[in-house]
Short mmCIF file of C-alpha atoms in Angstrom, two decimals:
data_model
loop_
_atom_site.label_atom_id
_atom_site.label_comp_id
_atom_site.label_asym_id
_atom_site.label_seq_id
_atom_site.Cartn_x
_atom_site.Cartn_y
_atom_site.Cartn_z
CA MET W 13 86.14 85.57 79.36
CA ARG W 14 86.46 89.84 80.07
CA LYS W 15 86.21 88.81 83.29
CA VAL W 16 88.71 86.31 83.97
CA PHE W 17 91.09 88.00 82.14
CA LEU W 18 90.82 91.23 84.31
CA ALA W 19 90.62 88.72 87.30
CA VAL W 20 94.42 87.51 86.67
CA VAL W 21 95.67 90.49 84.97
CA VAL W 22 94.67 93.27 86.70
CA PRO W 23 96.15 91.81 90.03
CA LEU W 24 99.49 90.57 88.56
CA LEU W 25 99.78 94.02 87.91
CA ILE W 26 99.34 95.35 91.01
CA CYS W 27 101.84 92.54 92.46
CA VAL W 28 104.25 93.86 90.47
CA SER W 29 104.32 97.71 90.45
CA SER W 30 103.56 97.77 93.91
CA LEU W 31 105.77 96.02 96.50
CA ALA W 32 103.55 97.22 99.51
CA PHE W 33 100.75 94.87 98.23
CA SER W 34 103.37 92.24 97.02
CA TYR W 35 102.59 88.89 98.43
CA PRO W 36 104.49 85.20 98.43
CA ASP W 37 103.47 82.92 95.45
CA SER W 38 102.69 80.46 98.15
CA TRP W 39 99.91 82.10 99.38
CA GLU W 40 97.26 80.52 98.11
CA ASN W 41 95.27 80.38 101.41
CA PHE W 42 96.18 81.16 104.50
CA ASP W 43 95.70 78.98 107.73
CA PRO W 44 93.23 81.16 110.12
CA ASN W 45 95.05 79.41 112.77
CA ASN W 46 98.37 80.22 112.39
CA LEU W 47 98.14 84.16 112.20
CA ASP W 48 101.00 84.74 113.19
CA GLY W 49 102.81 82.35 110.18
CA ALA W 50 100.89 84.54 107.96
CA ARG W 51 102.29 87.60 109.99
CA ASP W 52 105.95 86.66 109.92
CA GLU W 53 105.65 85.64 106.02
CA THR W 54 104.53 88.97 104.94
CA ILE W 55 106.79 90.51 102.58
CA GLY W 56 106.85 94.72 101.44
CA ASN W 57 107.19 98.23 102.33
CA THR W 58 104.02 98.24 104.16
CA GLN W 59 104.79 95.37 106.69
CA GLU W 60 107.66 97.67 107.53
CA LEU W 61 106.27 100.50 108.20
CA LEU W 62 103.64 99.10 109.88
CA GLU W 63 105.86 97.26 112.20
CA GLU W 64 107.84 100.69 112.48
CA ARG W 65 104.11 102.25 114.29
CA GLY W 66 104.57 99.53 116.84
CA THR W 67 101.75 97.34 115.23
CA ILE W 68 101.42 94.29 113.22
CA GLU W 69 99.93 93.73 110.82
CA CYS W 70 97.75 90.55 108.94
CA ILE W 71 97.65 91.95 105.58
CA ALA W 72 97.60 88.07 104.03
CA CYS W 73 94.87 87.54 106.66
CA HIS W 74 92.19 90.16 104.44
CA GLY W 75 91.91 88.44 101.25
CA GLU W 76 94.35 86.48 98.79
CA GLN W 77 96.86 87.63 95.90
CA ASP W 78 94.89 86.52 92.93
CA ASP W 79 91.86 88.51 94.27
CA GLU W 80 90.12 85.61 94.48
CA TYR W 81 88.98 85.70 97.96
CA GLU W 82 85.48 84.15 98.27
CA GLY W 83 84.33 86.03 101.44
CA VAL W 84 83.03 83.91 105.16
CA ILE W 85 79.36 84.19 104.55
CA THR W 86 77.29 82.77 101.62
CA THR W 87 73.57 84.13 100.38
CA THR W 88 72.90 80.78 101.02
CA GLU W 89 73.81 81.27 104.46
CA ILE W 90 72.31 83.88 105.53
CA VAL W 91 68.25 83.44 104.48
CA THR W 92 69.10 80.47 106.66
CA GLU W 93 69.86 82.01 109.50
CA THR W 94 67.40 85.06 108.54
CA MET W 95 64.39 82.22 108.65
CA SER W 96 66.13 79.73 111.24
CA ALA W 97 65.53 83.24 114.14
CA ALA W 98 62.59 84.68 112.41
CA LEU W 99 60.15 83.36 115.24
CA ALA W 100 62.60 84.82 117.93
CA CYS W 101 63.61 88.14 116.37
CA LEU W 102 59.34 88.29 115.12
CA ASP W 103 58.56 89.42 118.58
CA TRP W 104 55.14 89.37 117.23
CA GLU W 105 52.47 91.27 119.42
CA VAL W 106 48.61 92.62 119.21
CA ARG W 107 48.78 96.30 119.71
CA GLY W 108 44.67 97.37 118.99
CA ILE W 109 41.87 97.12 116.30
CA CYS W 110 41.58 99.45 112.93
CA ILE W 111 38.34 100.53 112.13
CA TRP W 112 37.31 101.02 108.64
CA MET W 113 34.07 102.45 106.54
CA THR W 114 32.81 101.75 103.00
CA CYS W 115 30.06 104.13 102.26
CA VAL W 116 28.06 103.48 99.01
CA LEU W 117 25.27 106.01 98.42
CA VAL W 118 23.68 107.19 101.33
CA ALA W 119 24.65 103.48 103.07
CA CYS W 120 27.99 103.15 105.49
CA GLU W 121 29.55 100.07 106.32
CA PHE W 122 32.17 99.08 108.87
CA ASP W 123 34.51 96.69 109.61
CA PHE W 124 37.30 95.80 111.63
CA SER W 125 40.92 94.19 111.58
CA VAL W 126 43.06 93.57 114.61
CA LYS W 127 46.44 95.69 114.66
CA VAL W 128 49.93 94.05 115.09
CA LYS W 129 53.26 94.50 114.98
CA ASN W 130 56.32 92.42 114.13
CA PHE W 131 59.64 93.29 113.07
CA VAL W 132 61.78 92.40 109.83
CA PRO W 133 64.65 91.85 108.18
CA GLU W 134 65.47 94.50 105.98
CA LEU W 135 69.16 95.24 105.45
CA THR W 136 72.12 93.32 105.48
CA ILE W 137 75.17 94.99 106.80
CA GLN W 138 78.39 93.93 106.27
CA SER W 139 81.64 95.63 107.92
CA TYR W 140 84.88 94.99 107.30
CA ASP W 141 88.84 96.50 107.08
CA ARG W 142 90.00 95.04 103.05
CA ALA W 143 88.90 96.55 99.72
CA ASN W 144 87.66 93.79 97.48
CA GLY W 145 87.63 91.48 101.14
CA GLU W 146 83.65 91.78 101.45
CA PRO W 147 82.71 88.76 103.85
CA TRP W 148 79.70 87.95 101.88
CA THR W 149 80.73 86.28 98.96
CA GLU W 150 77.87 87.50 96.73
CA SER W 151 77.92 91.08 97.60
CA GLN W 152 81.51 90.96 95.94
CA ASP W 153 79.84 91.04 92.78
CA LEU W 154 77.40 93.12 93.19
CA ASN W 155 79.71 96.03 94.44
CA GLN W 156 81.62 95.57 90.99
CA VAL W 157 77.99 96.06 89.28
CA SER W 158 77.66 99.02 91.53
CA GLN W 159 80.80 100.01 90.44
CA GLY W 160 81.61 99.95 94.46
CA ASP W 161 84.18 98.30 94.37
CA ALA W 162 87.83 99.74 95.43
CA ASP W 163 89.12 99.37 91.52
CA SER W 164 85.88 101.05 89.76
CA SER W 165 86.42 104.55 87.92
CA TRP W 166 84.45 106.09 89.76
CA VAL W 167 86.02 105.43 93.33
CA THR W 168 89.08 106.02 91.77
CA THR W 169 87.90 108.99 90.70
CA ILE W 170 86.84 110.44 93.69
CA ILE W 171 89.42 109.50 95.48
CA SER W 172 91.74 111.39 93.39
CA TRP W 173 90.39 114.68 93.40
CA ILE W 174 91.35 114.58 96.95
CA GLU W 175 95.27 114.54 96.02
CA ASP W 176 96.98 116.15 99.28
CA TYR W 177 95.25 114.13 101.60
CA ASN W 178 97.60 112.17 103.84
CA VAL W 179 96.78 108.48 104.05
CA GLY W 180 99.75 107.39 105.88
CA ASN W 181 98.35 106.46 108.51
CA VAL W 182 95.25 104.84 106.87
CA GLY W 183 95.49 102.39 103.80
CA ILE W 184 93.01 104.75 101.04
CA ARG W 185 92.10 100.72 99.25
CA GLY W 186 91.00 99.88 103.17
CA GLY W 187 91.20 99.74 106.85
CA VAL W 188 93.79 98.89 109.35
CA SER W 189 94.35 98.72 112.62
CA THR W 190 97.61 101.39 113.68
CA GLU W 191 99.73 103.26 115.66
CA GLY W 192 101.12 106.57 115.58
CA SER W 193 104.53 105.35 117.19
CA LYS W 194 105.51 102.52 118.95
CA LYS W 195 105.10 104.45 121.99
CA GLN W 196 101.99 106.70 120.92
CA HIS W 197 98.86 104.11 120.47
CA ALA W 198 96.56 105.92 117.97
CA ASN W 199 94.09 102.74 117.44
CA LEU W 200 92.80 104.10 114.71
CA HIS W 201 90.64 101.75 112.60
CA PHE W 202 88.86 102.57 108.79
CA LYS W 203 85.65 100.11 108.30
CA LEU W 204 84.07 99.83 104.48
CA VAL W 205 80.53 99.13 104.93
CA ASP W 206 78.40 97.74 102.70
CA ALA W 207 74.03 97.58 102.95
CA TYR W 208 71.93 95.45 100.69
CA GLY W 209 68.22 94.39 100.29
CA ASN W 210 68.11 91.22 103.07
CA PRO W 211 68.15 88.54 100.20
CA ALA W 212 65.42 86.15 102.66
CA ILE W 213 62.92 89.12 102.79
CA THR W 214 60.92 87.73 99.70
CA ALA W 215 60.01 84.52 101.56
CA PHE W 216 59.67 86.68 104.54
CA ASN W 217 57.19 88.47 103.16
CA SER W 218 55.38 85.36 101.36
CA LEU W 219 55.38 84.12 104.86
CA ALA W 220 54.28 87.28 106.16
CA SER W 221 51.45 87.07 103.12
CA SER W 222 50.12 83.72 103.65
CA VAL W 223 48.81 84.40 107.46
CA GLY W 224 46.31 86.88 106.35
CA GLY W 225 47.67 90.49 107.25
CA TYR W 226 48.45 88.97 110.92
CA VAL W 227 52.01 89.61 109.83
CA CYS W 228 53.54 93.06 108.45
CA GLU W 229 55.67 92.54 105.53
CA GLY W 230 58.59 94.76 104.70
CA THR W 231 59.65 97.01 101.31
CA THR W 232 62.78 96.77 100.85
CA THR W 233 64.28 94.54 97.62
CA MET W 234 66.52 91.71 97.93
CA PHE W 235 69.90 92.63 97.44
CA PHE W 236 68.99 96.26 96.12
CA PRO W 237 72.54 98.34 97.11
CA TYR W 238 70.77 100.78 99.30
CA PHE W 239 74.15 101.83 100.50
CA ILE W 240 78.13 100.97 99.40
CA SER W 241 80.73 103.00 101.42
CA ASN W 242 83.36 103.34 98.29
CA LEU W 243 80.73 105.05 96.25
CA ASP W 244 80.07 107.36 98.83
CA SER W 245 84.24 107.81 99.42
CA ILE W 246 83.64 111.68 100.30
CA ALA W 247 81.21 111.56 102.79
CA TRP W 248 82.73 108.16 104.49
CA ARG W 249 86.32 108.94 104.13
CA TRP W 250 86.59 112.64 104.65
CA ASP W 251 83.84 113.51 106.77
CA VAL W 252 82.31 116.15 104.35
CA PRO W 253 79.98 117.76 105.56
CA GLU W 254 79.61 116.51 108.68
CA MET W 255 82.32 118.01 110.46
CA PHE W 256 80.97 121.03 110.75
CA TYR W 257 77.97 119.19 112.35
CA PRO W 258 77.69 121.04 115.98
CA MET W 259 76.83 117.02 116.84
CA SER W 260 81.05 116.23 115.83
CA TRP W 261 81.87 119.62 118.20
CA LEU W 262 81.43 118.40 120.78
CA PRO W 263 83.49 115.35 122.44
CA LEU W 264 82.23 115.44 125.67
CA ILE W 265 78.61 115.86 125.66
CA GLN W 266 77.96 112.12 125.51
CA THR W 267 73.78 112.52 124.20
CA TRP W 268 75.40 111.44 120.15
CA ASP W 269 77.51 108.75 121.24
CA LEU W 270 76.62 104.95 121.13
CA GLY W 271 76.89 102.89 124.46
CA ASN W 272 73.97 102.61 127.76
CA GLY W 273 72.74 105.56 129.06
CA GLY W 274 73.40 107.43 132.41
CA THR W 275 73.72 110.63 134.51
CA ASP W 276 76.66 112.11 135.72
CA ILE W 277 76.43 113.65 139.15
CA TYR W 278 75.71 116.87 137.93
CA GLY W 279 72.73 115.56 136.44
CA PHE W 280 74.28 115.54 132.65
CA GLU W 281 73.87 112.36 130.08
CA THR W 282 76.83 109.85 130.00
CA LYS W 283 77.65 106.79 128.34
CA THR W 284 78.32 103.59 130.12
CA ASN W 285 80.05 100.82 127.80
CA ASN W 286 81.11 103.71 125.36
CA TYR W 287 81.44 102.57 121.86
CA GLY W 288 82.51 106.16 120.41
CA ALA W 289 80.03 109.07 119.24
CA ILE W 290 77.44 108.41 116.40
CA TYR W 291 78.95 112.01 114.34
CA PRO W 292 80.75 112.35 111.96
CA ARG W 293 79.35 109.29 110.71
CA HIS W 294 81.98 108.38 108.41
CA GLY W 295 84.46 105.10 108.28
CA PHE W 296 86.92 106.30 110.38
CA MET W 297 87.13 104.93 115.00
CA THR W 298 89.36 105.10 117.40
CA SER W 299 88.89 102.38 119.66
CA GLN W 300 91.26 99.36 121.36
CA ASP W 301 88.44 97.41 120.57
CA PRO W 302 87.83 96.07 116.65
CA LEU W 303 84.65 94.65 117.61
CA LYS W 304 83.56 98.23 118.77
CA ALA W 305 84.92 100.00 115.81
CA ALA W 306 82.58 97.48 113.74
CA VAL W 307 79.31 98.03 115.27
CA LEU W 308 80.18 101.64 115.27
CA SER W 309 80.24 101.82 111.83
CA ALA W 310 77.79 99.27 110.95
CA PHE W 311 74.96 101.51 113.70
CA ARG W 312 76.00 105.14 111.23
CA SER W 313 75.54 103.79 108.26
CA ALA W 314 71.50 102.59 109.67
CA HIS W 315 71.54 106.12 111.13
CA PHE W 316 71.68 108.09 107.83
CA ILE W 317 69.47 105.29 106.12
CA THR W 318 66.81 105.12 107.58
CA ARG W 319 66.41 109.09 106.99
CA SER W 320 65.60 110.82 104.41
CA GLY W 321 67.92 113.83 103.32
CA GLU W 322 71.54 112.83 104.40
CA PRO W 323 74.84 114.72 103.55
CA HIS W 324 75.23 110.78 102.30
CA LEU W 325 75.55 109.16 98.51
CA TYR W 326 72.78 106.24 99.96
CA PHE W 327 68.80 105.17 99.08
CA SER W 328 66.91 105.79 102.60
CA ILE W 329 64.52 103.23 103.55
CA ASP W 330 62.58 105.68 105.42
CA GLU W 331 58.83 105.32 104.24
CA ASP W 332 55.29 107.52 105.39
CA ASP W 333 52.58 106.22 106.88
CA GLU W 334 49.72 104.73 104.91
CA PRO W 335 45.92 103.99 106.47
CA GLY W 336 46.62 100.59 107.78
CA TYR W 337 50.87 100.18 107.22
CA TRP W 338 53.16 102.16 109.57
CA PRO W 339 56.93 102.19 109.02
CA PRO W 340 59.10 102.50 112.72
CA GLY W 341 60.87 106.05 112.72
CA PRO W 342 64.31 106.48 112.50
CA LEU W 343 67.22 104.64 114.14
CA ASP W 344 67.57 105.43 117.16
CA GLN W 345 69.34 103.11 120.39
CA ASP W 346 67.10 104.47 123.09
CA ASP W 347 64.04 102.77 120.74
CA LYS W 348 64.57 99.52 119.88
CA ASP W 349 61.87 98.98 117.57
CA THR W 350 63.56 101.37 115.18
CA GLY W 351 65.96 98.55 114.84
CA GLN W 352 68.01 95.53 116.47
CA TRP W 353 70.32 93.38 115.10
CA GLN W 354 71.24 89.77 114.53
CA MET W 355 74.79 88.96 113.65
CA LEU W 356 75.98 86.43 110.88
CA TYR W 357 79.53 86.37 111.05
CA PRO W 358 81.43 85.42 113.27
CA TYR W 359 79.29 84.12 115.63
CA GLU W 360 76.03 82.92 114.44
CA GLU W 361 72.83 84.67 116.62
CA ASP W 362 69.39 82.62 116.88
CA GLY W 363 67.82 86.48 117.43
CA CYS W 364 67.69 90.46 117.41
CA ARG W 365 69.28 92.15 120.23
CA SER W 366 70.15 96.31 120.24
CA PHE W 367 73.92 97.13 119.98
CA PRO W 368 76.04 97.99 122.68
CA TYR W 369 76.91 94.32 123.26
CA SER W 370 77.67 93.62 127.08
CA ASP W 371 81.55 92.24 128.08
CA ASN W 372 79.67 89.02 128.18
CA GLU W 373 78.72 89.13 124.85
CA SER W 374 81.63 90.61 123.55
CA SER W 375 84.32 88.29 124.08
CA ARG W 376 82.68 85.67 121.28
CA ARG W 377 81.91 88.45 119.05
CA ARG W 378 85.34 88.98 118.22
CA SER W 379 86.55 88.59 114.63
CA GLN W 380 90.12 87.22 113.96
CA ASP W 381 89.43 88.88 110.06
CA GLY W 382 88.37 91.96 111.03
CA SER W 383 84.92 90.95 108.73
CA TYR W 384 81.07 91.18 110.35
CA VAL W 385 77.78 90.71 109.11
CA TRP W 386 74.36 91.86 110.64
CA ASN W 387 70.76 91.37 109.81
CA PHE W 388 68.77 94.49 110.51
CA TRP W 389 65.41 94.48 111.89
CA ARG W 390 62.83 97.26 112.58
CA ALA W 391 59.32 97.21 113.80
CA PHE W 392 56.23 97.69 112.33
CA LYS W 393 53.40 97.82 112.50
CA CYS W 394 49.83 96.90 109.92
CA CYS W 395 46.74 95.54 109.51
CA GLU W 396 44.18 94.30 107.27
CA GLN W 397 42.04 96.56 105.19
CA GLU W 398 39.10 95.85 105.77
CA GLY W 399 37.22 99.00 104.11
CA ALA W 400 37.88 102.33 101.62
CA ILE W 401 38.53 104.34 104.94
CA LEU W 402 40.47 103.91 108.10
CA ILE W 403 38.22 106.40 110.26
CA PHE W 404 40.18 104.77 113.86
CA HIS W 405 42.99 102.86 115.13
CA SER W 406 45.01 102.18 118.23
CA GLY W 407 47.68 101.13 119.58
#
């Protein structure tokens, strides 16, 4: 009853008190094939301001008035797409051998096992524009339970601490593509990002364990919130403290940019198909391409999630080596074993690849509603334990 009350009364009070987020009563659902029509019906001061800046933002496209937006992909669909791409993304290979030793008194026995490598679907990462408009349906409830939704007491308290922050260009409840003025195109995006344990990881691990140690298992927990950008408001919205990192102050040096590698005529590293700077790892991006902004935001989050001790509020998936089990290193765009991506929405990929996308690949992967969902796969090496002590391994 309390959930129903909040779902009905709170949005009603918001609509009454703020014309900036007021929608026509006729908007029970919008037609994704008629975005211009939805845009033209937009009312309120927000639309007027956006038109003055030289852009038209389809507010209705980011969720319904009564906050009953149901998302664009469900857990069942994520599990299905993950397992259907498992053979292609697994990239299984034999890497070497492991030699184990077991000693009893003065006698020692040696056993051998095969060392293999394969990718594991550890995380499901979503990047989206509007608060309370999570594309993964079930994550909306998970964010509320985690105090990660835009209206939670945690998020509103954190934001209220910084009262003088200028949020005129980008809405505090989510991200928009905006312009500085009609003749000055800023192309500024703000993306919200959440990273949860892949809901298919349990099924994947069960399958891996059934083949006798010839497939490595993952260690993430399904549905576990490893990162929710709203909970990380200080670092994700205001760049604190990463705005002071040397990497954030060297815009002309593209070493820390996401793109295809190369060198210029002077021998300095340069990037082609450049998606933007990895540092500072926050939710703001300047890009003419919304897909590039979404890709960069997802990559930034995975970049620190795969590391320990980073200045963000998150749970790391970084692990130490164990006998017979070797997790991958931190995400590095030049090492595919540290992270590959399988798009789930808006385009269903049946395989995995590294960022960035080529121009030909990008065209069919652009979302019409600003929402994107990926699986994040990393390569693990392992061998079946056949003794008490691992004394040698190759590969």
